[in-house]
């Protein structure tokens, strides 16, 4: 089965085409046929965070060029007619997509006129590709951004008569952790699952810019949320603290680099920050107190390099302590065999190392995506979508909506 994944929940526009076969066991295999992503980091950096309407505009601009690239890389040909038409310098064949369909597509993309224009040109030049389903992120995330992807999926579904699988972005992050990772530069490399039946129950730790939560998974893809952040997400805390220290967005990698520098030159952390809710009985998190503590340490002063790396290190230690303690407790209480970590913060080397040490001791398998697949991408959406497509869990395009607050819990 060939699945086209589309991701636009935040500031990454991504499209990926995979070919997958088998069910959720050793028979599962997939390969990437085409994968493309445009990061809007530089667009949002001057604002110190993601601007939803700017993200929406960028997604509208980026989706068609990315789709073109993915289809080209996967060997889906342009229409023979339009190739001839362009050679003869004639207008592309307007009969390829009937006008009635184009009118429907225009209605679907009413709020994204630039996207419609690009898509109309694209459709007039390209034959319907060999794709069985379109998997699209429908939440959670920034709603204006999500809508662009959802409407794009609806438009393609209308043009090509292909069903849509709506995918939860957080399920996508978790799906990325359970597969062996293809080399980003190699297409057609065959990969499979890194987990089997004996790997369940599992605990999913989702740590991203918008979410921090722990879920119990008894079987894929049944998620029961057992704890979540009561205020800021851990990635958001990384970003906000970086901003307070005058470091660019996104702050996670900036803080991580400085924290690592501090560990190289000083054995113990000279600073002490709180570990919010670490000893609390619930599995909930809170990171806003940590942010306030950092604000107090800074106290409006211009920081020296030495102070910056101290704060970065102690903040990263505090975040790691809390994440590790809660995850371990969840593992023990639920007899988990595996921990799946997903989301952008799972790219953090120190947090990964700390989780690994703690879980090795308990003989629990730790599955974390390779750093290049930890942040938002469309492969994760195509992968998660595949298992739903197998069960024909398709959406009615007329009622499919983007949902900014969509929850991962589904049991
Ligand atoms: O999953 P993601 O790409 O987008 C969301 O779904 O939110 O996560 C982005 C978040 C940002 O907050 C970013 O600062 C953080 O992941 N991040 C990191 C690292 N790389 C990305 N946080 C800590 N250490 C990193 N190395
Ligand atoms: Zn994400």
PDB file of N, CA and C in Angstrom, residues 154-228:
ATOM      1  N   UNK A 154      -7.905  17.115   1.573  1.00  0.00           N
ATOM      2  CA  UNK A 154      -9.264  17.014   1.018  1.00  0.00           C
ATOM      3  C   UNK A 154      -9.255  17.316  -0.488  1.00  0.00           C
ATOM      4  N   UNK A 155      -8.476  18.326  -0.868  1.00  0.00           N
ATOM      5  CA  UNK A 155      -8.411  18.705  -2.280  1.00  0.00           C
ATOM      6  C   UNK A 155      -7.802  17.571  -3.113  1.00  0.00           C
ATOM      7  N   UNK A 156      -6.709  16.986  -2.620  1.00  0.00           N
ATOM      8  CA  UNK A 156      -6.068  15.884  -3.357  1.00  0.00           C
ATOM      9  C   UNK A 156      -7.002  14.677  -3.413  1.00  0.00           C
ATOM     10  N   UNK A 157      -7.691  14.420  -2.306  1.00  0.00           N
ATOM     11  CA  UNK A 157      -8.614  13.293  -2.247  1.00  0.00           C
ATOM     12  C   UNK A 157      -9.728  13.477  -3.288  1.00  0.00           C
ATOM     13  N   UNK A 158     -10.189  14.709  -3.428  1.00  0.00           N
ATOM     14  CA  UNK A 158     -11.233  15.008  -4.423  1.00  0.00           C
ATOM     15  C   UNK A 158     -10.682  14.847  -5.834  1.00  0.00           C
ATOM     16  N   UNK A 159      -9.481  15.366  -6.043  1.00  0.00           N
ATOM     17  CA  UNK A 159      -8.902  15.313  -7.395  1.00  0.00           C
ATOM     18  C   UNK A 159      -8.626  13.881  -7.834  1.00  0.00           C
ATOM     19  N   UNK A 160      -8.130  13.079  -6.917  1.00  0.00           N
ATOM     20  CA  UNK A 160      -7.633  11.755  -7.308  1.00  0.00           C
ATOM     21  C   UNK A 160      -8.484  10.586  -6.815  1.00  0.00           C
ATOM     22  N   UNK A 161      -9.582  10.874  -6.127  1.00  0.00           N
ATOM     23  CA  UNK A 161     -10.439   9.805  -5.560  1.00  0.00           C
ATOM     24  C   UNK A 161      -9.663   8.868  -4.642  1.00  0.00           C
ATOM     25  N   UNK A 162      -8.918   9.444  -3.727  1.00  0.00           N
ATOM     26  CA  UNK A 162      -8.120   8.643  -2.787  1.00  0.00           C
ATOM     27  C   UNK A 162      -8.643   8.918  -1.374  1.00  0.00           C
ATOM     28  N   UNK A 163      -8.818   7.863  -0.535  1.00  0.00           N
ATOM     29  CA  UNK A 163      -9.348   8.109   0.807  1.00  0.00           C
ATOM     30  C   UNK A 163      -8.339   8.813   1.731  1.00  0.00           C
ATOM     31  N   UNK A 164      -8.880   9.468   2.758  1.00  0.00           N
ATOM     32  CA  UNK A 164      -8.045  10.200   3.728  1.00  0.00           C
ATOM     33  C   UNK A 164      -8.039   9.470   5.072  1.00  0.00           C
ATOM     34  N   UNK A 165      -6.838   9.338   5.648  1.00  0.00           N
ATOM     35  CA  UNK A 165      -6.705   8.816   7.010  1.00  0.00           C
ATOM     36  C   UNK A 165      -6.274   9.976   7.894  1.00  0.00           C
ATOM     37  N   UNK A 166      -7.111  10.416   8.831  1.00  0.00           N
ATOM     38  CA  UNK A 166      -6.670  11.481   9.743  1.00  0.00           C
ATOM     39  C   UNK A 166      -5.729  10.910  10.794  1.00  0.00           C
ATOM     40  N   UNK A 167      -4.624  11.601  11.053  1.00  0.00           N
ATOM     41  CA  UNK A 167      -3.627  11.086  12.008  1.00  0.00           C
ATOM     42  C   UNK A 167      -3.399  12.093  13.135  1.00  0.00           C
ATOM     43  N   UNK A 168      -3.342  11.575  14.356  1.00  0.00           N
ATOM     44  CA  UNK A 168      -2.980  12.392  15.511  1.00  0.00           C
ATOM     45  C   UNK A 168      -1.462  12.604  15.489  1.00  0.00           C
ATOM     46  N   UNK A 169      -1.053  13.871  15.537  1.00  0.00           N
ATOM     47  CA  UNK A 169       0.369  14.212  15.451  1.00  0.00           C
ATOM     48  C   UNK A 169       1.208  13.487  16.511  1.00  0.00           C
ATOM     49  N   UNK A 170       0.658  13.347  17.708  1.00  0.00           N
ATOM     50  CA  UNK A 170       1.418  12.719  18.806  1.00  0.00           C
ATOM     51  C   UNK A 170       1.538  11.207  18.586  1.00  0.00           C
ATOM     52  N   UNK A 171       0.520  10.611  17.997  1.00  0.00           N
ATOM     53  CA  UNK A 171       0.620   9.194  17.624  1.00  0.00           C
ATOM     54  C   UNK A 171       1.716   9.040  16.563  1.00  0.00           C
ATOM     55  N   UNK A 172       1.804  10.038  15.685  1.00  0.00           N
ATOM     56  CA  UNK A 172       2.860  10.035  14.670  1.00  0.00           C
ATOM     57  C   UNK A 172       4.238  10.025  15.317  1.00  0.00           C
ATOM     58  N   UNK A 173       4.450  10.902  16.309  1.00  0.00           N
ATOM     59  CA  UNK A 173       5.755  10.928  16.993  1.00  0.00           C
ATOM     60  C   UNK A 173       6.053   9.557  17.620  1.00  0.00           C
ATOM     61  N   UNK A 174       5.042   8.950  18.233  1.00  0.00           N
ATOM     62  CA  UNK A 174       5.264   7.642  18.863  1.00  0.00           C
ATOM     63  C   UNK A 174       5.533   6.569  17.807  1.00  0.00           C
ATOM     64  N   UNK A 175       4.840   6.663  16.673  1.00  0.00           N
ATOM     65  CA  UNK A 175       5.041   5.678  15.591  1.00  0.00           C
ATOM     66  C   UNK A 175       6.485   5.728  15.100  1.00  0.00           C
ATOM     67  N   UNK A 176       7.062   6.925  15.114  1.00  0.00           N
ATOM     68  CA  UNK A 176       8.433   7.091  14.622  1.00  0.00           C
ATOM     69  C   UNK A 176       9.425   6.333  15.497  1.00  0.00           C
ATOM     70  N   UNK A 177       9.050   6.151  16.788  1.00  0.00           N
ATOM     71  CA  UNK A 177       9.993   5.479  17.686  1.00  0.00           C
ATOM     72  C   UNK A 177       9.953   3.953  17.528  1.00  0.00           C
ATOM     73  N   UNK A 178       8.864   3.408  16.995  1.00  0.00           N
ATOM     74  CA  UNK A 178       8.742   1.938  16.974  1.00  0.00           C
ATOM     75  C   UNK A 178       9.249   1.298  15.690  1.00  0.00           C
ATOM     76  N   UNK A 179       9.728   2.098  14.748  1.00  0.00           N
ATOM     77  CA  UNK A 179      10.260   1.517  13.504  1.00  0.00           C
ATOM     78  C   UNK A 179      11.774   1.679  13.446  1.00  0.00           C
ATOM     79  N   UNK A 180      12.410   0.804  12.705  1.00  0.00           N
ATOM     80  CA  UNK A 180      13.836   1.014  12.483  1.00  0.00           C
ATOM     81  C   UNK A 180      13.955   2.146  11.462  1.00  0.00           C
ATOM     82  N   UNK A 181      15.004   2.954  11.633  1.00  0.00           N
ATOM     83  CA  UNK A 181      15.021   4.214  10.889  1.00  0.00           C
ATOM     84  C   UNK A 181      15.774   4.161   9.596  1.00  0.00           C
ATOM     85  N   UNK A 182      15.081   4.550   8.545  1.00  0.00           N
ATOM     86  CA  UNK A 182      15.773   4.610   7.271  1.00  0.00           C
ATOM     87  C   UNK A 182      16.756   5.772   7.253  1.00  0.00           C
ATOM     88  N   UNK A 183      17.814   5.599   6.502  1.00  0.00           N
ATOM     89  CA  UNK A 183      18.773   6.664   6.289  1.00  0.00           C
ATOM     90  C   UNK A 183      18.053   7.755   5.492  1.00  0.00           C
ATOM     91  N   UNK A 184      18.093   8.996   6.012  1.00  0.00           N
ATOM     92  CA  UNK A 184      17.319  10.049   5.342  1.00  0.00           C
ATOM     93  C   UNK A 184      17.758  10.260   3.894  1.00  0.00           C
ATOM     94  N   UNK A 185      18.984   9.893   3.585  1.00  0.00           N
ATOM     95  CA  UNK A 185      19.455  10.187   2.236  1.00  0.00           C
ATOM     96  C   UNK A 185      19.202   9.020   1.272  1.00  0.00           C
ATOM     97  N   UNK A 186      18.668   7.922   1.802  1.00  0.00           N
ATOM     98  CA  UNK A 186      18.498   6.732   0.955  1.00  0.00           C
ATOM     99  C   UNK A 186      17.030   6.401   0.779  1.00  0.00           C
ATOM    100  N   UNK A 187      16.570   6.385  -0.456  1.00  0.00           N
ATOM    101  CA  UNK A 187      15.212   5.925  -0.685  1.00  0.00           C
ATOM    102  C   UNK A 187      15.270   4.419  -0.935  1.00  0.00           C
ATOM    103  N   UNK A 188      14.124   3.779  -0.761  1.00  0.00           N
ATOM    104  CA  UNK A 188      13.974   2.347  -1.062  1.00  0.00           C
ATOM    105  C   UNK A 188      14.709   1.408  -0.122  1.00  0.00           C
ATOM    106  N   UNK A 189      15.190   1.910   1.014  1.00  0.00           N
ATOM    107  CA  UNK A 189      15.798   1.030   2.013  1.00  0.00           C
ATOM    108  C   UNK A 189      14.644   0.417   2.818  1.00  0.00           C
ATOM    109  N   UNK A 190      14.662  -0.909   2.984  1.00  0.00           N
ATOM    110  CA  UNK A 190      13.529  -1.557   3.657  1.00  0.00           C
ATOM    111  C   UNK A 190      13.714  -1.516   5.173  1.00  0.00           C
ATOM    112  N   UNK A 191      12.684  -1.039   5.887  1.00  0.00           N
ATOM    113  CA  UNK A 191      12.714  -0.994   7.351  1.00  0.00           C
ATOM    114  C   UNK A 191      11.493  -1.707   7.903  1.00  0.00           C
ATOM    115  N   UNK A 192      11.554  -2.007   9.205  1.00  0.00           N
ATOM    116  CA  UNK A 192      10.420  -2.703   9.824  1.00  0.00           C
ATOM    117  C   UNK A 192      10.197  -2.222  11.243  1.00  0.00           C
ATOM    118  N   UNK A 193       9.460  -3.012  12.030  1.00  0.00           N
ATOM    119  CA  UNK A 193       9.156  -2.632  13.411  1.00  0.00           C
ATOM    120  C   UNK A 193      10.298  -3.002  14.343  1.00  0.00           C
ATOM    121  N   UNK A 194      10.469  -2.214  15.414  1.00  0.00           N
ATOM    122  CA  UNK A 194      11.474  -2.530  16.443  1.00  0.00           C
ATOM    123  C   UNK A 194      10.797  -3.088  17.684  1.00  0.00           C
ATOM    124  N   UNK A 195       9.498  -3.349  17.611  1.00  0.00           N
ATOM    125  CA  UNK A 195       8.768  -3.814  18.790  1.00  0.00           C
ATOM    126  C   UNK A 195       7.892  -4.987  18.355  1.00  0.00           C
ATOM    127  N   UNK A 196       7.732  -5.980  19.245  1.00  0.00           N
ATOM    128  CA  UNK A 196       6.769  -7.044  18.953  1.00  0.00           C
ATOM    129  C   UNK A 196       5.804  -7.172  20.123  1.00  0.00           C
ATOM    130  N   UNK A 197       4.957  -8.188  20.060  1.00  0.00           N
ATOM    131  CA  UNK A 197       3.898  -8.329  21.059  1.00  0.00           C
ATOM    132  C   UNK A 197       4.440  -8.292  22.494  1.00  0.00           C
ATOM    133  N   UNK A 198       5.614  -8.915  22.696  1.00  0.00           N
ATOM    134  CA  UNK A 198       6.150  -8.979  24.054  1.00  0.00           C
ATOM    135  C   UNK A 198       6.652  -7.620  24.544  1.00  0.00           C
ATOM    136  N   UNK A 199       6.668  -6.636  23.653  1.00  0.00           N
ATOM    137  CA  UNK A 199       7.095  -5.289  24.042  1.00  0.00           C
ATOM    138  C   UNK A 199       6.002  -4.494  24.753  1.00  0.00           C
ATOM    139  N   UNK A 200       4.786  -5.079  24.793  1.00  0.00           N
ATOM    140  CA  UNK A 200       3.674  -4.383  25.455  1.00  0.00           C
ATOM    141  C   UNK A 200       3.374  -5.014  26.815  1.00  0.00           C
ATOM    142  N   UNK A 201       2.794  -4.316  27.779  1.00  0.00           N
ATOM    143  CA  UNK A 201       2.440  -2.905  27.701  1.00  0.00           C
ATOM    144  C   UNK A 201       3.672  -2.004  27.562  1.00  0.00           C
ATOM    145  N   UNK A 202       3.433  -0.871  26.936  1.00  0.00           N
ATOM    146  CA  UNK A 202       4.508   0.103  26.768  1.00  0.00           C
ATOM    147  C   UNK A 202       4.052   1.436  27.351  1.00  0.00           C
ATOM    148  N   UNK A 203       5.039   2.236  27.704  1.00  0.00           N
ATOM    149  CA  UNK A 203       4.752   3.606  28.135  1.00  0.00           C
ATOM    150  C   UNK A 203       5.266   4.540  27.044  1.00  0.00           C
ATOM    151  N   UNK A 204       4.401   5.450  26.606  1.00  0.00           N
ATOM    152  CA  UNK A 204       4.847   6.462  25.633  1.00  0.00           C
ATOM    153  C   UNK A 204       5.119   7.754  26.394  1.00  0.00           C
ATOM    154  N   UNK A 205       6.302   8.305  26.171  1.00  0.00           N
ATOM    155  CA  UNK A 205       6.643   9.614  26.728  1.00  0.00           C
ATOM    156  C   UNK A 205       6.704  10.579  25.547  1.00  0.00           C
ATOM    157  N   UNK A 206       5.746  11.489  25.511  1.00  0.00           N
ATOM    158  CA  UNK A 206       5.716  12.451  24.407  1.00  0.00           C
ATOM    159  C   UNK A 206       6.261  13.769  24.915  1.00  0.00           C
ATOM    160  N   UNK A 207       7.384  14.201  24.341  1.00  0.00           N
ATOM    161  CA  UNK A 207       8.014  15.446  24.801  1.00  0.00           C
ATOM    162  C   UNK A 207       8.293  16.331  23.580  1.00  0.00           C
ATOM    163  N   UNK A 208       7.411  17.309  23.401  1.00  0.00           N
ATOM    164  CA  UNK A 208       7.572  18.153  22.210  1.00  0.00           C
ATOM    165  C   UNK A 208       7.439  19.618  22.604  1.00  0.00           C
ATOM    166  N   UNK A 209       7.315  20.474  21.583  1.00  0.00           N
ATOM    167  CA  UNK A 209       7.171  21.904  21.844  1.00  0.00           C
ATOM    168  C   UNK A 209       5.793  22.242  22.394  1.00  0.00           C
ATOM    169  N   UNK A 210       4.819  21.399  22.104  1.00  0.00           N
ATOM    170  CA  UNK A 210       3.453  21.691  22.538  1.00  0.00           C
ATOM    171  C   UNK A 210       2.930  20.721  23.584  1.00  0.00           C
ATOM    172  N   UNK A 211       3.621  19.586  23.788  1.00  0.00           N
ATOM    173  CA  UNK A 211       3.075  18.545  24.665  1.00  0.00           C
ATOM    174  C   UNK A 211       4.122  17.885  25.536  1.00  0.00           C
ATOM    175  N   UNK A 212       3.663  17.488  26.716  1.00  0.00           N
ATOM    176  CA  UNK A 212       4.469  16.623  27.577  1.00  0.00           C
ATOM    177  C   UNK A 212       3.470  15.692  28.224  1.00  0.00           C
ATOM    178  N   UNK A 213       3.522  14.420  27.865  1.00  0.00           N
ATOM    179  CA  UNK A 213       2.567  13.502  28.480  1.00  0.00           C
ATOM    180  C   UNK A 213       3.095  12.082  28.518  1.00  0.00           C
ATOM    181  N   UNK A 214       2.504  11.317  29.436  1.00  0.00           N
ATOM    182  CA  UNK A 214       2.817   9.895  29.567  1.00  0.00           C
ATOM    183  C   UNK A 214       1.549   9.116  29.244  1.00  0.00           C
ATOM    184  N   UNK A 215       1.692   8.095  28.390  1.00  0.00           N
ATOM    185  CA  UNK A 215       0.535   7.278  28.012  1.00  0.00           C
ATOM    186  C   UNK A 215       0.864   5.811  28.198  1.00  0.00           C
ATOM    187  N   UNK A 216      -0.155   5.062  28.579  1.00  0.00           N
ATOM    188  CA  UNK A 216      -0.012   3.606  28.647  1.00  0.00           C
ATOM    189  C   UNK A 216      -0.547   3.036  27.335  1.00  0.00           C
ATOM    190  N   UNK A 217       0.264   2.180  26.691  1.00  0.00           N
ATOM    191  CA  UNK A 217      -0.190   1.535  25.446  1.00  0.00           C
ATOM    192  C   UNK A 217      -0.232   0.036  25.692  1.00  0.00           C
ATOM    193  N   UNK A 218      -1.437  -0.535  25.663  1.00  0.00           N
ATOM    194  CA  UNK A 218      -1.539  -1.986  25.848  1.00  0.00           C
ATOM    195  C   UNK A 218      -1.399  -2.695  24.516  1.00  0.00           C
ATOM    196  N   UNK A 219      -1.915  -2.083  23.471  1.00  0.00           N
ATOM    197  CA  UNK A 219      -1.678  -2.585  22.117  1.00  0.00           C
ATOM    198  C   UNK A 219      -1.684  -1.393  21.178  1.00  0.00           C
ATOM    199  N   UNK A 220      -0.994  -1.505  20.052  1.00  0.00           N
ATOM    200  CA  UNK A 220      -0.913  -0.391  19.102  1.00  0.00           C
ATOM    201  C   UNK A 220      -2.209  -0.289  18.324  1.00  0.00           C
ATOM    202  N   UNK A 221      -2.798   0.896  18.162  1.00  0.00           N
ATOM    203  CA  UNK A 221      -2.442   2.197  18.693  1.00  0.00           C
ATOM    204  C   UNK A 221      -3.473   2.657  19.721  1.00  0.00           C
ATOM    205  N   UNK A 222      -3.493   1.968  20.882  1.00  0.00           N
ATOM    206  CA  UNK A 222      -4.453   2.346  21.935  1.00  0.00           C
ATOM    207  C   UNK A 222      -3.711   3.075  23.047  1.00  0.00           C
ATOM    208  N   UNK A 223      -3.993   4.355  23.187  1.00  0.00           N
ATOM    209  CA  UNK A 223      -3.276   5.211  24.133  1.00  0.00           C
ATOM    210  C   UNK A 223      -4.183   5.615  25.297  1.00  0.00           C
ATOM    211  N   UNK A 224      -3.687   5.402  26.520  1.00  0.00           N
ATOM    212  CA  UNK A 224      -4.426   5.889  27.690  1.00  0.00           C
ATOM    213  C   UNK A 224      -3.525   6.892  28.409  1.00  0.00           C
ATOM    214  N   UNK A 225      -3.923   8.146  28.427  1.00  0.00           N
ATOM    215  CA  UNK A 225      -3.077   9.173  29.038  1.00  0.00           C
ATOM    216  C   UNK A 225      -3.104   9.027  30.561  1.00  0.00           C
ATOM    217  N   UNK A 226      -1.901   8.897  31.148  1.00  0.00           N
ATOM    218  CA  UNK A 226      -1.853   8.761  32.609  1.00  0.00           C
ATOM    219  C   UNK A 226      -1.279  10.018  33.278  1.00  0.00           C
ATOM    220  N   UNK A 227      -0.691  10.895  32.510  1.00  0.00           N
ATOM    221  CA  UNK A 227      -0.181  12.139  33.085  1.00  0.00           C
ATOM    222  C   UNK A 227       0.172  13.116  31.983  1.00  0.00           C
ATOM    223  N   UNK A 228       0.075  14.389  32.295  1.00  0.00           N
ATOM    224  CA  UNK A 228       0.417  15.403  31.288  1.00  0.00           C
ATOM    225  C   UNK A 228       0.803  16.699  31.977  1.00  0.00           C
TER     226      UNK A 228
END
